[in-house]
CSV table of C-alpha atoms in Angstrom, one decimal:
chain,number,residue,atom,x,y,z
A,1,MET,CA,81.3,82.9,84.0
A,2,LYS,CA,83.0,86.4,84.6
A,3,LYS,CA,86.5,87.1,83.3
A,4,LEU,CA,89.2,88.8,84.1
A,5,PHE,CA,92.6,89.6,82.3
A,6,ILE,CA,95.5,90.7,84.3
A,7,ILE,CA,98.6,92.5,83.1
A,8,ALA,CA,101.8,92.5,85.3
A,9,GLY,CA,104.9,92.6,83.8
A,10,GLU,CA,107.6,92.8,86.1
A,11,PRO,CA,108.4,90.4,89.4
A,12,SER,CA,106.6,92.4,92.0
A,13,GLY,CA,103.7,92.6,89.6
A,14,ASP,CA,103.6,88.7,89.6
A,15,LEU,CA,104.0,88.7,93.5
A,16,HIS,CA,101.3,91.3,94.0
A,17,GLY,CA,99.0,89.7,91.1
A,18,SER,CA,99.4,86.5,92.6
A,19,ASN,CA,98.3,87.4,96.2
A,20,LEU,CA,95.1,89.5,94.7
A,21,VAL,CA,94.2,86.6,92.7
A,22,ARG,CA,94.4,84.5,95.6
A,23,GLU,CA,91.7,86.8,97.8
A,24,LEU,CA,89.4,86.8,94.8
A,25,ARG,CA,89.4,83.0,94.7
A,26,LYS,CA,87.9,83.0,98.6
A,27,LEU,CA,85.0,85.3,97.6
A,28,ASN,CA,84.4,83.8,93.9
A,29,THR,CA,85.7,80.5,92.5
A,30,GLU,CA,83.8,81.0,89.3
A,31,ILE,CA,85.8,83.7,87.6
A,32,GLU,CA,88.1,82.9,85.2
A,33,ILE,CA,91.3,84.5,84.9
A,34,LYS,CA,93.7,84.7,82.3
A,35,GLY,CA,96.6,87.4,81.8
A,36,TRP,CA,100.3,88.2,81.7
A,37,GLY,CA,102.6,87.5,84.7
A,38,GLY,CA,104.9,84.9,86.2
A,39,ASP,CA,105.1,81.8,88.2
A,40,LEU,CA,103.5,83.0,91.1
A,41,MET,CA,100.2,83.9,89.5
A,42,GLU,CA,100.3,81.0,87.6
A,43,ASN,CA,100.6,78.8,90.8
A,44,GLN,CA,97.4,80.6,92.1
A,45,GLY,CA,95.6,79.3,88.7
A,46,VAL,CA,96.1,82.4,86.5
A,47,GLU,CA,96.4,81.2,82.7
A,48,ILE,CA,99.5,82.7,81.6
A,49,LYS,CA,99.7,84.0,78.0
A,50,ASN,CA,102.8,85.6,78.2
A,51,HIS,CA,105.6,85.3,80.9
A,52,ILE,CA,107.2,88.4,82.7
A,53,ARG,CA,110.8,87.0,81.8
A,54,ASN,CA,109.9,88.1,78.3
A,55,LEU,CA,108.4,91.6,79.3
A,56,SER,CA,111.2,93.5,81.6
A,57,PHE,CA,113.5,96.4,80.3
A,58,MET,CA,115.0,98.9,82.4
A,59,GLY,CA,115.9,102.4,81.2
A,60,PHE,CA,115.1,104.9,78.5
A,61,LEU,CA,118.2,103.3,76.5
A,62,GLU,CA,117.0,99.1,77.1
A,63,VAL,CA,113.6,100.3,76.0
A,64,PHE,CA,114.7,102.2,72.9
A,65,MET,CA,116.9,99.1,71.8
A,66,ASN,CA,113.9,96.7,72.5
A,67,LEU,CA,111.5,98.7,70.7
A,68,ARG,CA,110.2,96.1,67.9
A,69,LYS,CA,109.8,93.3,70.4
A,70,ILE,CA,107.5,96.1,72.7
A,71,LEU,CA,105.4,96.8,69.9
A,72,ASN,CA,105.0,93.3,69.1
A,73,ASN,CA,104.0,92.8,72.9
A,74,PHE,CA,101.4,95.6,72.4
A,75,GLN,CA,100.0,93.6,69.3
A,76,LEU,CA,99.7,90.4,71.0
A,77,CYS,CA,98.2,91.6,74.3
A,78,LYS,CA,95.5,93.3,72.1
A,79,SER,CA,94.9,90.3,70.3
A,80,GLN,CA,94.6,88.0,73.3
A,81,ILE,CA,92.2,90.1,75.2
A,82,LEU,CA,90.0,90.6,72.4
A,83,GLU,CA,89.9,86.5,71.8
A,84,PHE,CA,89.3,86.5,75.5
A,85,ASN,CA,86.6,89.5,76.1
A,86,PRO,CA,86.7,89.7,79.8
A,87,ASP,CA,84.8,91.7,82.0
A,88,VAL,CA,87.2,94.2,83.2
A,89,ILE,CA,91.2,94.2,82.9
A,90,LEU,CA,93.6,94.6,85.7
A,91,MET,CA,96.7,96.3,85.2
A,92,ILE,CA,99.4,96.1,87.7
A,93,ASP,CA,102.3,98.7,87.8
A,94,TYR,CA,104.0,98.4,84.3
A,95,PRO,CA,102.8,102.1,83.4
A,96,GLY,CA,104.9,102.5,80.0
A,97,PHE,CA,102.8,99.4,78.8
A,98,ASN,CA,99.9,99.2,80.4
A,99,LEU,CA,98.5,103.2,80.3
A,100,ARG,CA,98.9,102.6,76.6
A,101,MET,CA,96.7,99.3,76.9
A,102,ALA,CA,94.2,101.4,78.9
A,103,LYS,CA,93.7,103.9,75.9
A,104,TRP,CA,93.1,101.0,73.8
A,105,ALA,CA,90.7,99.3,76.3
A,106,LYS,CA,88.6,102.9,77.2
A,107,LYS,CA,88.5,103.0,73.2
A,108,ASN,CA,87.4,99.1,72.8
A,109,GLY,CA,84.7,99.8,75.3
A,110,ILE,CA,86.6,97.2,78.1
A,111,LEU,CA,86.7,98.6,81.9
A,112,VAL,CA,90.1,99.2,83.4
A,113,SER,CA,91.1,98.7,87.0
A,114,TYR,CA,94.7,99.7,87.6
A,115,TYR,CA,96.7,98.5,91.2
A,116,ILE,CA,99.6,100.1,92.1
A,117,SER,CA,99.6,103.7,90.4
A,118,PRO,CA,102.4,105.0,87.9
A,119,GLN,CA,104.8,107.7,90.0
A,120,ILE,CA,103.1,110.5,88.0
A,121,TRP,CA,104.6,112.6,91.4
A,122,ALA,CA,107.8,111.9,90.4
A,123,TRP,CA,107.7,112.3,86.6
A,124,LYS,CA,105.4,112.4,83.5
A,125,ALA,CA,102.6,113.9,85.7
A,126,SER,CA,101.0,114.7,82.2
A,127,ARG,CA,100.0,110.7,82.7
A,128,ILE,CA,97.2,112.2,85.0
A,129,LYS,CA,95.1,113.0,81.7
A,130,THR,CA,95.3,109.5,80.6
A,131,ILE,CA,94.4,108.1,84.1
A,132,LYS,CA,91.3,110.6,84.6
A,133,ALA,CA,90.2,109.4,80.9
A,134,THR,CA,90.9,105.7,80.9
A,135,ILE,CA,91.3,104.1,84.4
A,136,ASP,CA,88.0,103.5,86.0
A,137,ARG,CA,89.1,102.3,89.3
A,138,MET,CA,92.9,103.2,90.5
A,139,TYR,CA,94.5,101.7,93.6
A,140,CYS,CA,97.3,103.1,95.1
A,141,ILE,CA,99.9,101.8,97.6
A,142,LEU,CA,102.0,104.5,99.0
A,143,PRO,CA,100.0,106.8,101.3
A,144,PHE,CA,100.6,110.1,99.7
A,145,GLU,CA,99.3,109.3,96.2
A,146,LYS,CA,95.7,109.9,97.4
A,147,ASP,CA,96.2,113.5,98.3
A,148,TYR,CA,98.3,113.9,95.1
A,149,TYR,CA,95.6,112.9,92.9
A,150,ALA,CA,93.0,114.7,95.0
A,151,ARG,CA,95.1,118.1,93.6
A,152,PHE,CA,93.9,117.1,90.2
A,153,GLY,CA,90.3,116.1,91.0
A,154,VAL,CA,90.6,112.4,90.8
A,155,GLN,CA,89.6,109.8,93.1
A,156,VAL,CA,91.7,107.3,93.9
A,157,HIS,CA,91.9,104.3,96.6
A,158,TYR,CA,94.6,103.7,99.2
A,159,MET,CA,94.1,100.4,101.3
A,160,GLY,CA,97.6,99.9,102.3
A,161,HIS,CA,100.8,98.7,101.1
A,162,PRO,CA,100.7,94.6,99.5
A,163,LEU,CA,104.3,94.1,101.1
A,164,MET,CA,102.8,94.4,104.9
A,165,ASP,CA,100.2,91.7,103.9
A,166,GLU,CA,103.3,89.8,102.2
A,167,ILE,CA,105.7,90.1,105.0
A,168,GLN,CA,102.9,89.2,107.7
A,169,SER,CA,102.2,86.2,105.8
A,170,PHE,CA,105.9,85.2,105.8
A,171,GLU,CA,106.5,85.8,109.8
A,172,ASN,CA,103.6,83.9,110.5
A,173,ASN,CA,104.6,81.2,109.0
A,174,ASN,CA,107.8,80.9,111.7
A,175,THR,CA,110.3,80.1,109.0
A,176,PRO,CA,113.3,78.1,110.9
A,177,THR,CA,117.2,79.8,110.4
A,178,LYS,CA,118.4,78.4,107.4
A,179,PHE,CA,121.6,80.9,106.5
A,180,ARG,CA,123.1,82.3,109.9
A,181,GLU,CA,126.1,80.5,110.8
A,182,GLU,CA,128.6,81.6,113.3
A,183,LYS,CA,129.0,84.6,111.5
A,184,PRO,CA,126.6,87.8,111.1
A,185,LEU,CA,125.3,88.5,107.7
A,186,ILE,CA,125.6,91.3,105.3
A,187,ALA,CA,122.6,90.6,102.0
A,188,ILE,CA,123.1,91.8,98.7
A,189,LEU,CA,119.6,92.4,96.9
A,190,PRO,CA,121.2,93.4,93.3
A,191,GLY,CA,117.4,93.8,91.3
A,192,SER,CA,115.6,91.3,88.9
A,193,ARG,CA,116.8,92.8,85.4
A,194,GLU,CA,120.0,91.4,84.0
A,195,GLN,CA,121.3,95.0,82.9
A,196,GLU,CA,121.3,96.4,86.6
A,197,ILE,CA,122.6,93.3,88.0
A,198,ASN,CA,125.5,93.3,85.6
A,199,ARG,CA,126.3,97.3,86.2
A,200,LYS,CA,126.4,96.8,90.0
A,201,LEU,CA,126.9,93.4,91.7
A,202,SER,CA,130.6,93.1,91.0
A,203,ILE,CA,130.9,96.7,92.9
A,204,MET,CA,128.8,95.5,95.7
A,205,LEU,CA,130.7,92.2,96.3
A,206,LYS,CA,133.9,94.1,95.9
A,207,ALA,CA,132.8,96.0,99.0
A,208,ALA,CA,131.0,93.6,101.0
A,209,VAL,CA,133.9,90.9,101.0
A,210,SER,CA,136.3,93.5,102.8
A,211,PHE,CA,134.5,92.9,105.8
A,212,LYS,CA,135.9,89.5,106.9
A,213,GLU,CA,134.0,88.9,110.3
A,214,TYR,CA,130.6,89.0,108.0
A,215,ASP,CA,129.0,86.1,105.8
A,216,ILE,CA,128.1,87.5,102.5
A,217,ILE,CA,125.0,86.3,100.7
A,218,VAL,CA,123.4,87.7,97.4
A,219,ALA,CA,119.6,87.2,97.1
A,220,CYS,CA,118.9,86.0,93.6
A,221,ALA,CA,115.5,86.8,91.9
A,222,PRO,CA,113.6,83.7,91.4
A,223,ASN,CA,112.9,85.2,87.6
A,224,MET,CA,116.8,84.9,86.9
A,225,ASP,CA,118.4,81.9,85.7
A,226,ILE,CA,121.7,80.4,87.7
A,227,HIS,CA,123.6,80.5,84.6
A,228,PHE,CA,123.7,84.0,84.5
A,229,PHE,CA,125.6,84.5,87.5
A,230,LYS,CA,128.1,81.5,86.7
A,231,ASN,CA,131.2,84.3,86.1
A,232,ILE,CA,130.7,86.1,89.2
A,233,LYS,CA,130.1,83.0,91.6
A,234,ASN,CA,133.5,81.6,90.2
A,235,GLU,CA,135.1,85.6,90.8
A,236,PHE,CA,133.7,85.4,94.5
A,237,SER,CA,133.9,81.9,95.5
A,238,GLN,CA,133.4,83.0,99.0
A,239,VAL,CA,130.2,84.4,98.8
A,240,ARG,CA,127.0,82.2,98.7
A,241,PHE,CA,124.1,83.0,96.6
A,242,VAL,CA,120.4,81.8,96.9
A,243,PHE,CA,117.2,82.2,94.8
A,244,GLY,CA,113.5,83.0,95.7
A,245,GLN,CA,114.8,83.2,99.5
A,246,THR,CA,114.8,86.9,100.0
A,247,TYR,CA,112.6,87.2,102.7
A,248,GLU,CA,114.1,84.4,104.3
A,249,LEU,CA,117.6,86.2,104.1
A,250,LEU,CA,116.5,89.5,105.2
A,251,LYS,CA,114.9,88.0,108.3
A,252,GLU,CA,118.5,86.9,109.8
A,253,SER,CA,120.9,89.5,108.4
A,254,ASP,CA,122.0,92.1,109.7
A,255,PHE,CA,122.9,94.8,107.5
A,256,ALA,CA,122.2,95.2,103.5
A,257,ILE,CA,123.1,96.5,100.0
A,258,VAL,CA,119.9,97.2,97.8
A,259,THR,CA,119.3,98.0,94.5
A,260,SER,CA,116.7,101.1,94.2
A,261,GLY,CA,113.4,99.3,94.0
A,262,THR,CA,110.8,97.7,95.9
A,263,ALA,CA,113.7,95.4,97.7
A,264,THR,CA,114.5,98.8,99.7
A,265,LEU,CA,110.9,98.9,101.2
A,266,GLU,CA,111.0,95.2,101.9
A,267,THR,CA,114.7,95.6,103.7
A,268,ALA,CA,112.8,98.4,105.7
A,269,LEU,CA,110.3,96.4,106.8
A,270,PHE,CA,112.4,93.7,108.0
A,271,ARG,CA,114.6,96.4,109.9
A,272,VAL,CA,117.7,95.8,108.2
A,273,PRO,CA,119.7,98.6,108.0
A,274,GLN,CA,120.8,99.5,104.4
A,275,VAL,CA,122.7,101.7,101.6
A,276,VAL,CA,120.9,101.9,98.2
A,277,CYS,CA,122.4,101.9,95.0
A,278,TYR,CA,121.1,103.2,91.8
A,279,LYS,CA,123.1,102.6,88.1
A,280,SER,CA,121.5,102.8,84.8
A,281,SER,CA,123.1,103.5,81.6
A,282,PHE,CA,124.4,106.6,81.0
A,283,VAL,CA,122.0,107.9,78.6
A,284,SER,CA,119.1,106.4,80.6
A,285,TYR,CA,120.7,108.3,83.9
A,286,LEU,CA,121.4,111.9,81.6
A,287,ILE,CA,117.4,111.5,81.0
A,288,ALA,CA,116.4,110.5,83.9
A,289,ARG,CA,117.8,113.6,85.6
A,290,ILE,CA,116.2,116.1,83.0
A,291,VAL,CA,112.6,114.4,83.6
A,292,ILE,CA,112.6,113.2,87.2
A,293,LYS,CA,111.6,115.7,89.6
A,294,ILE,CA,111.9,113.9,93.0
A,295,LYS,CA,114.7,114.6,95.8
A,296,PHE,CA,114.7,110.7,96.7
A,297,ILE,CA,115.1,107.3,95.0
A,298,SER,CA,114.5,104.7,97.5
A,299,LEU,CA,110.7,104.2,98.5
A,300,VAL,CA,111.9,104.2,102.4
A,301,ASN,CA,113.2,108.3,101.9
A,302,LEU,CA,110.1,108.8,99.1
A,303,ILE,CA,107.4,107.9,101.5
A,304,MET,CA,108.8,109.8,104.6
A,305,ASN,CA,110.4,112.6,102.3
A,306,GLU,CA,113.6,112.8,104.4
A,307,LYS,CA,116.7,111.0,104.4
A,308,ILE,CA,116.2,107.6,106.2
A,309,VAL,CA,119.0,105.4,104.4
A,310,THR,CA,121.9,106.8,102.4
A,311,GLU,CA,121.2,106.4,98.4
A,312,LEU,CA,124.5,106.1,96.0
A,313,ILE,CA,123.5,107.2,92.7
A,314,GLN,CA,125.3,106.6,89.3
A,315,LYS,CA,128.9,108.0,89.6
A,316,SER,CA,128.2,107.6,93.4
A,317,VAL,CA,128.3,103.8,93.2
A,318,THR,CA,131.5,102.8,94.1
A,319,GLU,CA,133.2,100.1,96.2
A,320,ALA,CA,134.8,102.7,98.3
A,321,ASN,CA,131.4,104.6,99.0
A,322,ILE,CA,129.7,101.0,99.5
A,323,ARG,CA,132.5,100.3,102.1
A,324,SER,CA,132.7,103.4,104.0
A,325,GLU,CA,128.3,103.3,104.4
A,326,LEU,CA,128.6,99.8,105.5
A,327,GLU,CA,131.6,100.8,108.1
A,328,LEU,CA,129.1,103.4,109.2
A,329,MET,CA,126.3,101.5,110.0
A,330,ILE,CA,128.4,98.7,111.3
A,331,ASN,CA,130.8,101.0,113.8
A,332,ASN,CA,128.3,103.9,114.7
A,333,LYS,CA,125.4,102.6,116.8
A,334,GLU,CA,123.9,105.7,117.0
A,335,TYR,CA,123.8,106.5,113.2
A,336,CYS,CA,122.1,102.9,112.7
A,337,ASN,CA,119.5,103.3,115.4
A,338,ASN,CA,118.3,106.4,113.9
A,339,ILE,CA,118.1,104.3,110.6
A,340,LEU,CA,115.6,101.9,112.7
A,341,ILE,CA,113.8,105.0,114.2
A,342,GLY,CA,113.1,106.0,110.6
A,343,TYR,CA,111.8,102.4,109.8
A,344,ASP,CA,109.4,102.4,112.5
A,345,ARG,CA,108.0,105.9,111.4
A,346,LEU,CA,107.6,104.4,108.1
A,347,ILE,CA,105.8,101.4,109.3
A,348,LYS,CA,103.4,103.2,111.1
A,349,ARG,CA,102.9,105.5,108.1
A,350,ILE,CA,102.2,102.8,105.6
A,351,GLY,CA,99.6,101.7,108.0
A,352,LYS,CA,98.1,97.8,108.8
A,353,GLY,CA,97.7,95.1,106.3
A,354,GLY,CA,94.9,93.4,104.5
A,355,CYS,CA,95.5,95.5,101.2
A,356,SER,CA,95.0,92.7,99.1
A,357,GLU,CA,91.9,91.4,100.6
A,358,LYS,CA,90.2,95.1,100.7
A,359,ILE,CA,91.3,95.3,96.9
A,360,ALA,CA,89.8,91.9,95.9
A,361,GLN,CA,86.1,92.7,97.9
A,362,ASP,CA,86.0,96.3,96.1
A,363,LEU,CA,86.9,94.5,92.8
A,364,ILE,CA,84.0,92.1,93.4
A,365,LEU,CA,81.2,94.8,94.4
A,366,ASN,CA,82.2,96.8,91.4
A,367,TYR,CA,82.9,94.4,88.4
A,368,PHE,CA,81.6,90.6,89.7
């Protein structure tokens, strides 16, 4: 029996990994799959050897503070891989950890495929050397990445963005309305890490609740514990909190306040006008300003290489600024319509769905 070991360290990796495993199972039911991931991968029959709740650290300072735990994770992962002896390792995003594991795997003669390229076009361009030396097949999910890699003589594969499949699957289920009552909705997507939620959610809520004519609902990531939100739920008793139902909420929302990351693209694909917020620790932000060489932080603006949605960064993440942007989207129809036109161009650039299926076919062809 062929063996596959998957390393996903974040909720988004768990999601895309689960979809890919589902497509692999359709093509070959005899593959034994173990790895690091979450509940979604486990639901697809992956034996989870370390859960993502133990793996997610945000920012330079947080990584430093958890360095011992991270180093222990490296040793644990290596021992599990050697014991399992897989035919190939599939690494999903999570580059700080996965690229180091790729070096180790190469030295030990283990084949490595990589799904969701590290953002070397934003920072740490030197990682191209590691990728070229250690990764056997790289699957990118942003349309401009193929040309970027070609500049360095590296062949990669772009087969679309996996979110297109996920959202299409959701829409095909015709999920009935469950959140909209009499008022229109403002959705708040505060992220999936405790640190980022602690820094921004209260600010987001203070801005949102001033719009009395709107219902406010917070989309909590499924990996978060409900008790984590206890204090803020008590403070904002008029606000609803839902878990693991982000797409259901976005489907019905009129506007959104979104933490920078994958959620910005998800919100755009549901065509919900949004304001994007990013706020890390002071030290992490200073380091990021030095090393990150990009004009935008949201995937929406990055893919289009232009401003489609407003980004509020660090000190700009204030109650007044968020409220001002919401007022602009709500009251200025032309401004709001321009955001939606930008979304339509974004969707066209990303291309059609079928990403997970195509990558599964490629993995089967090359490894199984």
